[in-house]
Amino acid sequence: MKFIDEAIIEVKAGDGGNGCLSFRREKYVPRGGPDGGDGGNGGSCILKAKAGITTLMDLKFRKHFEAKRGVHGKGKKMYGKAGDDVVIIVPIGTTIKEAKTGKVLVDLARAGQEFVVAKGGKGGRGNARFVSSTRQAPQIAEKGKEGEEKTIKLELKLLADVGLIGFPNAGKSTLIAAISNARPKIADYPFTTKVPHLGVVRLNTEKSFVVADIPGLIEGAHKGAGMGIQFLKHIERTKILLHLIDVIDPTQSDPLAAYRAIREELGAYQPALLEKPEIIVLTKMDMQKAFEQKKEMEKVFKNLGKPIFAISALKKEGLKPLLQEASKFLT
Ligand SMILES: Nc1nc2c(ncn2[C@@H]2O[C@H](COP(=O)(O)OP(=O)(O)OP(=O)(O)O)[C@@H](O)[C@H]2O)c(=O)[nH]1
Ligand SMILES: [Mg+2]
């Protein structure tokens, strides 16, 4: 199983500005000295790790980053302005590699950590800087150096922010497929999902998060029934759980009891899982029989004091408000 997010981007630092070759020209000063100023340094491309981002999604939409070049020097010893740096924000835990060779350049492990991935070219010196006792009128000025250019690969081990739990057939895989890039198998038999799937949900241009779909749980899972509970380790570090309930599941006559059975299994695996914020998600609301139960079920589950949402993953109804609510727990 490989839960690695990847992105390949091109970075180009700014070239240095050229130094200037110039001589002072003033009235009544027949042979003015050299006064060519230096070119400014080119801007660099800098990677910076930031907390609160958990995917490389944004870098899949923008792949090319270029820093500004340095301005050329001018006469009268005027220096060229340095080019601005470009700062590329990445999640904490991103590994940066050279795309061609796979060589690791850096691991950005701490919030705020920066790495100059492409250095701006140095500005060239103007001829004013080449004066010496033997050379009063230097006819030379340096060109600015080229900024570095690279193609880099970013890799991030995905950690789930949101965990989907529930009985087999509750609609977990259908939901993750509806909201993310994950494409797990979906079928109307229990334990369709045999391994966890992670999907990246893009909420808006600034925010994306990772959802984990795991095999369904059943009563006695902690004793090995069904697929067991070992997959719960994939949701141990999530910030929130979505507990999916199919209110017309033919194998569960009492949805509240079914909910409690799953909670038992969570607690048996690790009591801390019960402390996580949880959203109750009533699924398959496009089905007449489920919809008829909606009001009643909302009343039943309301006593738990947790947010309740009714959705149809199949028809993609009610998903936006659910994701909005979930994202509140992710900052
Ligand atoms: N009508 C309707 N059917 C749904 C909806 N969501 C899921 N289903 C159906 O319910 C069945 C089970 O869906 P899955 O998404 O595979 O359920 P799961 O919770 O991932 O199941 P396991 O992987 O076995 O734990 C499939 O036949 C789905 O098509 C829904 O919103 N509406
Ligand atoms: Mg599934």
Short mmCIF file of C-alpha atoms and ligand atoms in Angstrom, two decimals:
data_model
loop_
_atom_site.label_atom_id
_atom_site.label_comp_id
_atom_site.label_asym_id
_atom_site.label_seq_id
_atom_site.Cartn_x
_atom_site.Cartn_y
_atom_site.Cartn_z
CA MET A 1 0.00 0.00 0.00
CA LYS A 2 1.42 3.29 -0.99
CA PHE A 3 -0.14 6.47 0.28
CA ILE A 4 2.26 8.91 -1.23
CA ASP A 5 1.21 12.17 -2.74
CA GLU A 6 3.51 13.39 -5.49
CA ALA A 7 3.98 16.49 -7.54
CA ILE A 8 6.58 17.51 -10.08
CA ILE A 9 7.28 21.19 -10.52
CA GLU A 10 9.73 23.37 -12.39
CA VAL A 11 11.52 26.15 -10.61
CA LYS A 12 13.51 28.89 -12.24
CA ALA A 13 15.39 31.48 -10.22
CA GLY A 14 15.82 34.98 -11.61
CA ASP A 15 18.94 35.89 -13.54
CA GLY A 16 21.23 38.52 -12.10
CA GLY A 17 21.08 41.97 -13.64
CA ASN A 18 24.05 43.02 -15.75
CA GLY A 19 26.64 45.41 -14.41
CA CYS A 20 26.77 48.71 -16.26
CA LEU A 21 29.63 50.11 -18.29
CA SER A 22 29.43 53.86 -18.11
CA PHE A 23 31.51 56.98 -17.58
CA ARG A 24 30.53 60.12 -15.82
CA ARG A 25 29.55 62.83 -18.23
CA GLU A 26 29.30 66.29 -16.86
CA LYS A 27 29.73 69.66 -18.34
CA TYR A 28 33.25 70.94 -17.95
CA VAL A 29 34.52 67.54 -16.79
CA PRO A 30 36.18 66.24 -19.93
CA ARG A 31 37.20 62.83 -18.64
CA GLY A 32 34.75 61.65 -16.01
CA GLY A 33 35.53 58.46 -14.10
CA PRO A 34 33.70 55.16 -14.52
CA ASP A 35 30.26 55.18 -12.90
CA GLY A 36 28.53 51.96 -14.04
CA GLY A 37 26.49 50.44 -11.19
CA ASP A 38 26.05 46.76 -10.31
CA GLY A 39 23.17 44.63 -11.49
CA GLY A 40 20.76 43.35 -8.83
CA ASN A 41 20.72 39.71 -7.75
CA GLY A 42 18.02 37.52 -9.23
CA GLY A 43 15.26 36.28 -6.93
CA SER A 44 15.47 32.72 -5.59
CA CYS A 45 12.82 30.01 -5.44
CA ILE A 46 12.31 29.02 -1.83
CA LEU A 47 10.30 26.13 -0.47
CA LYS A 48 8.68 26.70 2.90
CA ALA A 49 6.93 24.16 5.10
CA LYS A 50 3.65 25.24 6.61
CA ALA A 51 1.37 23.59 9.13
CA GLY A 52 -2.26 22.97 8.28
CA ILE A 53 -1.71 21.68 4.72
CA THR A 54 -1.81 17.92 4.32
CA THR A 55 -1.61 17.35 0.58
CA LEU A 56 0.33 18.47 -2.49
CA MET A 57 -2.90 19.14 -4.35
CA ASP A 58 -2.21 22.82 -4.97
CA LEU A 59 1.06 22.04 -6.73
CA LYS A 60 -0.74 19.87 -9.22
CA PHE A 61 -2.54 22.91 -10.53
CA ARG A 62 0.45 25.20 -10.70
CA LYS A 63 3.59 23.53 -11.91
CA HIS A 64 5.90 26.32 -12.90
CA PHE A 65 7.46 28.86 -10.59
CA GLU A 66 9.74 31.63 -11.69
CA ALA A 67 11.42 34.27 -9.57
CA LYS A 68 12.05 37.81 -10.87
CA ARG A 69 15.33 38.74 -12.45
CA GLY A 70 17.62 41.42 -11.02
CA VAL A 71 17.47 44.81 -12.68
CA HIS A 72 20.52 45.90 -14.69
CA GLY A 73 22.86 48.44 -13.16
CA LYS A 74 22.84 51.97 -14.54
CA GLY A 75 25.13 54.93 -14.89
CA LYS A 76 25.77 57.30 -12.01
CA LYS A 77 26.60 54.18 -9.95
CA MET A 78 22.96 53.23 -9.77
CA TYR A 79 22.48 49.69 -8.53
CA GLY A 80 19.82 47.48 -10.08
CA LYS A 81 17.07 46.33 -7.75
CA ALA A 82 17.20 42.68 -6.67
CA GLY A 83 14.47 40.39 -8.02
CA ASP A 84 11.83 39.22 -5.55
CA ASP A 85 12.01 35.65 -4.29
CA VAL A 86 9.21 33.21 -4.94
CA VAL A 87 8.08 31.29 -1.88
CA ILE A 88 6.41 27.95 -2.55
CA ILE A 89 4.39 26.66 0.38
CA VAL A 90 4.46 22.91 1.02
CA PRO A 91 3.11 20.68 3.79
CA ILE A 92 5.31 19.70 6.71
CA GLY A 93 6.88 16.33 5.96
CA THR A 94 7.46 16.97 2.26
CA THR A 95 10.57 15.40 0.78
CA ILE A 96 12.18 17.27 -2.08
CA LYS A 97 14.04 15.31 -4.74
CA GLU A 98 15.78 16.10 -7.97
CA ALA A 99 13.32 14.82 -10.54
CA LYS A 100 15.93 13.36 -12.88
CA THR A 101 18.15 11.54 -10.43
CA GLY A 102 15.81 11.03 -7.50
CA LYS A 103 18.47 12.46 -5.24
CA VAL A 104 17.00 13.81 -2.01
CA LEU A 105 17.69 17.50 -1.64
CA VAL A 106 15.94 18.07 1.65
CA ASP A 107 13.22 16.90 4.01
CA LEU A 108 11.11 19.75 5.21
CA ALA A 109 10.19 18.43 8.61
CA ARG A 110 9.48 21.50 10.71
CA ALA A 111 6.92 24.28 10.39
CA GLY A 112 8.54 27.37 8.93
CA GLN A 113 11.58 25.47 7.62
CA GLU A 114 12.88 26.97 4.38
CA PHE A 115 15.05 25.65 1.60
CA VAL A 116 16.47 27.58 -1.32
CA VAL A 117 15.82 25.16 -4.13
CA ALA A 118 16.93 27.43 -6.99
CA LYS A 119 19.30 30.24 -6.21
CA GLY A 120 19.00 33.55 -7.99
CA GLY A 121 21.88 34.59 -10.23
CA LYS A 122 24.31 37.08 -8.77
CA GLY A 123 24.17 40.55 -10.28
CA GLY A 124 27.16 41.58 -12.41
CA ARG A 125 29.49 44.29 -11.19
CA GLY A 126 29.50 47.61 -12.97
CA ASN A 127 32.72 49.12 -14.26
CA ALA A 128 32.93 51.52 -11.33
CA ARG A 129 34.08 48.53 -9.28
CA PHE A 130 36.99 47.73 -11.52
CA VAL A 131 38.96 50.89 -10.95
CA SER A 132 42.46 50.44 -9.67
CA SER A 133 45.60 52.55 -9.55
CA THR A 134 46.69 51.16 -12.88
CA ARG A 135 43.26 51.10 -14.46
CA GLN A 136 41.52 54.41 -14.30
CA ALA A 137 39.01 53.83 -17.06
CA PRO A 138 37.96 50.16 -16.99
CA GLN A 139 36.13 49.11 -20.11
CA ILE A 140 34.65 46.07 -18.45
CA ALA A 141 31.45 45.25 -16.66
CA GLU A 142 30.19 41.82 -15.63
CA LYS A 143 27.10 40.15 -16.95
CA GLY A 144 24.64 38.89 -14.38
CA LYS A 145 24.82 35.16 -13.65
CA GLU A 146 21.98 32.92 -14.71
CA GLY A 147 19.51 31.85 -12.06
CA GLU A 148 19.34 28.13 -11.30
CA GLU A 149 16.69 26.10 -13.03
CA LYS A 150 15.49 22.71 -11.83
CA THR A 151 12.76 20.19 -12.08
CA ILE A 152 11.97 18.79 -8.68
CA LYS A 153 9.75 16.10 -7.34
CA LEU A 154 7.89 16.57 -4.10
CA GLU A 155 6.73 13.60 -2.11
CA LEU A 156 4.50 13.50 0.91
CA LYS A 157 3.44 10.52 2.91
CA LEU A 158 -0.28 11.01 3.27
CA LEU A 159 -1.81 10.83 6.70
CA ALA A 160 -5.55 10.69 6.93
CA ASP A 161 -7.32 13.70 8.41
CA VAL A 162 -10.80 12.19 8.28
CA GLY A 163 -11.72 8.54 8.86
CA LEU A 164 -14.81 6.81 7.48
CA ILE A 165 -16.24 4.09 9.68
CA GLY A 166 -19.36 1.99 9.67
CA PHE A 167 -20.81 -1.42 8.96
CA PRO A 168 -20.08 -3.14 5.67
CA ASN A 169 -22.25 -1.77 2.87
CA ALA A 170 -22.92 1.47 4.74
CA GLY A 171 -21.64 3.41 1.73
CA LYS A 172 -18.15 4.37 2.83
CA SER A 173 -16.43 3.65 -0.46
CA THR A 174 -19.23 5.30 -2.42
CA LEU A 175 -18.75 8.41 -0.31
CA ILE A 176 -14.98 8.59 -0.70
CA ALA A 177 -15.37 8.10 -4.44
CA ALA A 178 -17.92 10.93 -4.57
CA ILE A 179 -15.78 13.45 -2.70
CA SER A 180 -12.19 12.57 -3.55
CA ASN A 181 -9.82 11.22 -6.17
CA ALA A 182 -9.92 7.72 -4.62
CA ARG A 183 -11.59 5.02 -6.71
CA PRO A 184 -12.12 2.02 -4.46
CA LYS A 185 -14.25 -0.90 -5.51
CA ILE A 186 -17.93 -0.50 -4.69
CA ALA A 187 -20.37 -3.39 -4.50
CA ASP A 188 -23.51 -4.48 -2.74
CA TYR A 189 -21.87 -7.15 -0.68
CA PRO A 190 -20.12 -6.80 2.68
CA PHE A 191 -16.35 -6.43 2.90
CA THR A 192 -15.95 -5.15 -0.61
CA THR A 193 -13.17 -2.99 0.74
CA LYS A 194 -10.31 -5.17 1.88
CA VAL A 195 -7.58 -2.62 2.21
CA PRO A 196 -7.73 1.01 3.26
CA HIS A 197 -7.96 3.70 0.60
CA LEU A 198 -6.95 7.27 0.99
CA GLY A 199 -8.43 10.04 -1.06
CA VAL A 200 -7.64 13.71 -1.34
CA VAL A 201 -10.63 16.01 -1.03
CA ARG A 202 -10.25 19.43 -2.53
CA LEU A 203 -12.54 21.75 -0.64
CA ASN A 204 -11.52 24.98 -2.33
CA THR A 205 -8.40 26.56 -3.78
CA GLU A 206 -6.72 26.80 -0.39
CA LYS A 207 -7.93 23.78 1.44
CA SER A 208 -7.67 20.10 0.83
CA PHE A 209 -7.60 17.16 3.19
CA VAL A 210 -7.17 13.41 3.23
CA VAL A 211 -9.96 10.92 3.87
CA ALA A 212 -9.46 7.25 4.74
CA ASP A 213 -11.91 4.56 3.72
CA ILE A 214 -11.35 1.35 5.64
CA PRO A 215 -12.98 -2.08 5.58
CA GLY A 216 -16.33 -2.27 7.34
CA LEU A 217 -16.52 -3.22 11.00
CA ILE A 218 -18.95 -5.69 12.55
CA GLU A 219 -19.78 -6.81 16.03
CA GLY A 220 -16.92 -8.86 17.42
CA ALA A 221 -14.39 -7.32 15.02
CA HIS A 222 -12.03 -6.89 17.96
CA LYS A 223 -12.09 -10.67 18.33
CA GLY A 224 -11.33 -11.05 14.67
CA ALA A 225 -14.85 -11.21 13.23
CA GLY A 226 -15.19 -9.98 9.66
CA MET A 227 -12.03 -8.22 8.60
CA GLY A 228 -11.06 -7.58 12.22
CA ILE A 229 -10.04 -4.22 13.60
CA GLN A 230 -6.41 -4.03 12.58
CA PHE A 231 -7.33 -1.47 9.93
CA LEU A 232 -8.33 0.96 12.63
CA LYS A 233 -4.68 1.87 12.89
CA HIS A 234 -5.17 3.87 9.71
CA ILE A 235 -7.61 6.18 11.42
CA GLU A 236 -5.79 6.46 14.74
CA ARG A 237 -4.29 9.77 13.79
CA THR A 238 -7.27 11.30 12.05
CA LYS A 239 -8.77 14.42 13.55
CA ILE A 240 -12.35 13.43 13.00
CA LEU A 241 -14.46 10.38 12.22
CA LEU A 242 -17.46 10.19 9.94
CA HIS A 243 -19.67 7.40 11.17
CA LEU A 244 -21.79 6.16 8.28
CA ILE A 245 -25.11 4.56 8.99
CA ASP A 246 -27.39 2.89 6.46
CA VAL A 247 -30.75 3.26 8.21
CA ILE A 248 -32.33 0.61 5.99
CA ASP A 249 -29.54 -1.95 6.30
CA PRO A 250 -31.45 -5.27 6.19
CA THR A 251 -28.92 -6.85 8.54
CA GLN A 252 -29.44 -4.18 11.22
CA SER A 253 -32.94 -3.72 12.52
CA ASP A 254 -31.94 -1.04 15.01
CA PRO A 255 -29.65 1.68 13.60
CA LEU A 256 -28.86 3.11 17.04
CA ALA A 257 -27.82 -0.31 18.31
CA ALA A 258 -25.73 -0.73 15.16
CA TYR A 259 -24.06 2.60 15.86
CA ARG A 260 -23.28 1.51 19.41
CA ALA A 261 -21.86 -1.80 18.22
CA ILE A 262 -19.34 0.03 16.07
CA ARG A 263 -18.44 2.31 18.96
CA GLU A 264 -17.77 -0.77 21.09
CA GLU A 265 -15.30 -2.01 18.53
CA LEU A 266 -13.57 1.36 18.36
CA GLY A 267 -13.24 1.43 22.13
CA ALA A 268 -11.93 -2.13 22.21
CA TYR A 269 -9.22 -1.19 19.76
CA GLN A 270 -8.25 2.01 21.49
CA PRO A 271 -10.37 4.07 23.89
CA ALA A 272 -8.84 7.28 22.54
CA LEU A 273 -10.74 6.69 19.30
CA LEU A 274 -13.93 7.35 21.22
CA GLU A 275 -12.67 10.79 22.18
CA LYS A 276 -12.34 11.93 18.59
CA PRO A 277 -14.99 14.27 17.25
CA GLU A 278 -17.53 12.29 15.28
CA ILE A 279 -20.15 13.22 12.72
CA ILE A 280 -23.16 10.96 12.23
CA VAL A 281 -23.85 10.43 8.54
CA LEU A 282 -27.14 8.86 7.50
CA THR A 283 -26.57 7.42 4.03
CA LYS A 284 -28.53 6.43 0.91
CA MET A 285 -31.13 9.17 1.30
CA ASP A 286 -32.02 8.91 -2.39
CA MET A 287 -33.86 5.70 -1.51
CA GLN A 288 -37.47 6.22 -0.66
CA LYS A 289 -37.42 3.92 2.36
CA ALA A 290 -34.35 5.61 3.81
CA PHE A 291 -35.75 9.07 3.26
CA GLU A 292 -38.98 8.13 5.04
CA GLN A 293 -36.90 7.29 8.12
CA LYS A 294 -34.85 10.47 8.03
CA LYS A 295 -36.85 12.58 10.50
CA GLU A 296 -37.26 9.75 12.96
CA MET A 297 -33.58 8.81 12.80
CA GLU A 298 -32.43 12.38 13.24
CA LYS A 299 -34.50 12.45 16.42
CA VAL A 300 -33.02 9.18 17.66
CA PHE A 301 -29.41 10.21 17.01
CA LYS A 302 -29.86 13.76 18.21
CA ASN A 303 -29.55 12.64 21.82
CA LEU A 304 -25.89 11.81 21.23
CA GLY A 305 -25.24 15.52 20.88
CA LYS A 306 -23.22 15.12 17.70
CA PRO A 307 -23.66 16.75 14.32
CA ILE A 308 -25.93 14.73 12.03
CA PHE A 309 -25.99 14.85 8.24
CA ALA A 310 -28.18 12.97 5.79
CA ILE A 311 -26.63 12.34 2.39
CA SER A 312 -26.85 10.46 -0.83
CA ALA A 313 -23.34 9.71 -2.04
CA LEU A 314 -24.86 8.13 -5.13
CA LYS A 315 -26.70 11.31 -6.15
CA LYS A 316 -24.04 13.53 -4.56
CA GLU A 317 -26.60 15.21 -2.37
CA GLY A 318 -25.84 16.80 0.98
CA LEU A 319 -22.09 16.34 0.57
CA LYS A 320 -20.98 19.99 0.62
CA PRO A 321 -22.37 20.84 4.06
CA LEU A 322 -20.91 17.61 5.42
CA LEU A 323 -17.44 18.45 4.11
CA GLN A 324 -17.71 21.99 5.42
CA GLU A 325 -18.52 20.67 8.87
CA ALA A 326 -15.69 18.12 8.76
CA SER A 327 -13.19 20.74 7.66
CA LYS A 328 -13.92 22.80 10.77
CA PHE A 329 -12.02 20.21 12.76
CA LEU A 330 -8.96 20.26 10.58
CA THR A 331 -7.16 23.51 11.29
N1 LIG B 1 -29.02 4.12 -3.45
C1 LIG B 1 -27.82 4.30 -2.92
N2 LIG B 1 -26.97 3.26 -2.81
C2 LIG B 1 -25.77 3.48 -2.25
C3 LIG B 1 -25.37 4.75 -1.79
N3 LIG B 1 -24.12 4.64 -1.28
C4 LIG B 1 -23.77 3.35 -1.43
N4 LIG B 1 -24.75 2.64 -2.03
C5 LIG B 1 -24.73 1.21 -2.39
O1 LIG B 1 -24.48 0.44 -1.24
C6 LIG B 1 -23.65 -0.67 -1.56
C7 LIG B 1 -22.41 -0.64 -0.69
O2 LIG B 1 -21.66 0.52 -0.99
P1 LIG B 1 -20.12 0.66 -0.65
O3 LIG B 1 -19.76 2.06 -0.90
O4 LIG B 1 -19.34 -0.41 -1.34
O5 LIG B 1 -20.18 0.36 0.91
P2 LIG B 1 -18.95 0.22 1.94
O6 LIG B 1 -19.38 0.84 3.20
O7 LIG B 1 -17.72 0.72 1.33
O8 LIG B 1 -18.89 -1.36 2.10
P3 LIG B 1 -17.64 -2.30 2.55
O9 LIG B 1 -16.47 -1.91 1.73
O10 LIG B 1 -18.11 -3.65 2.24
O11 LIG B 1 -17.46 -2.05 4.00
C8 LIG B 1 -23.32 -0.54 -3.05
O12 LIG B 1 -24.23 -1.34 -3.77
C9 LIG B 1 -23.59 0.91 -3.33
O13 LIG B 1 -23.95 1.15 -4.66
C10 LIG B 1 -26.29 5.84 -1.93
O14 LIG B 1 -26.04 7.00 -1.57
N5 LIG B 1 -27.49 5.55 -2.49
MG MG B 2 -16.02 -0.21 0.94
#
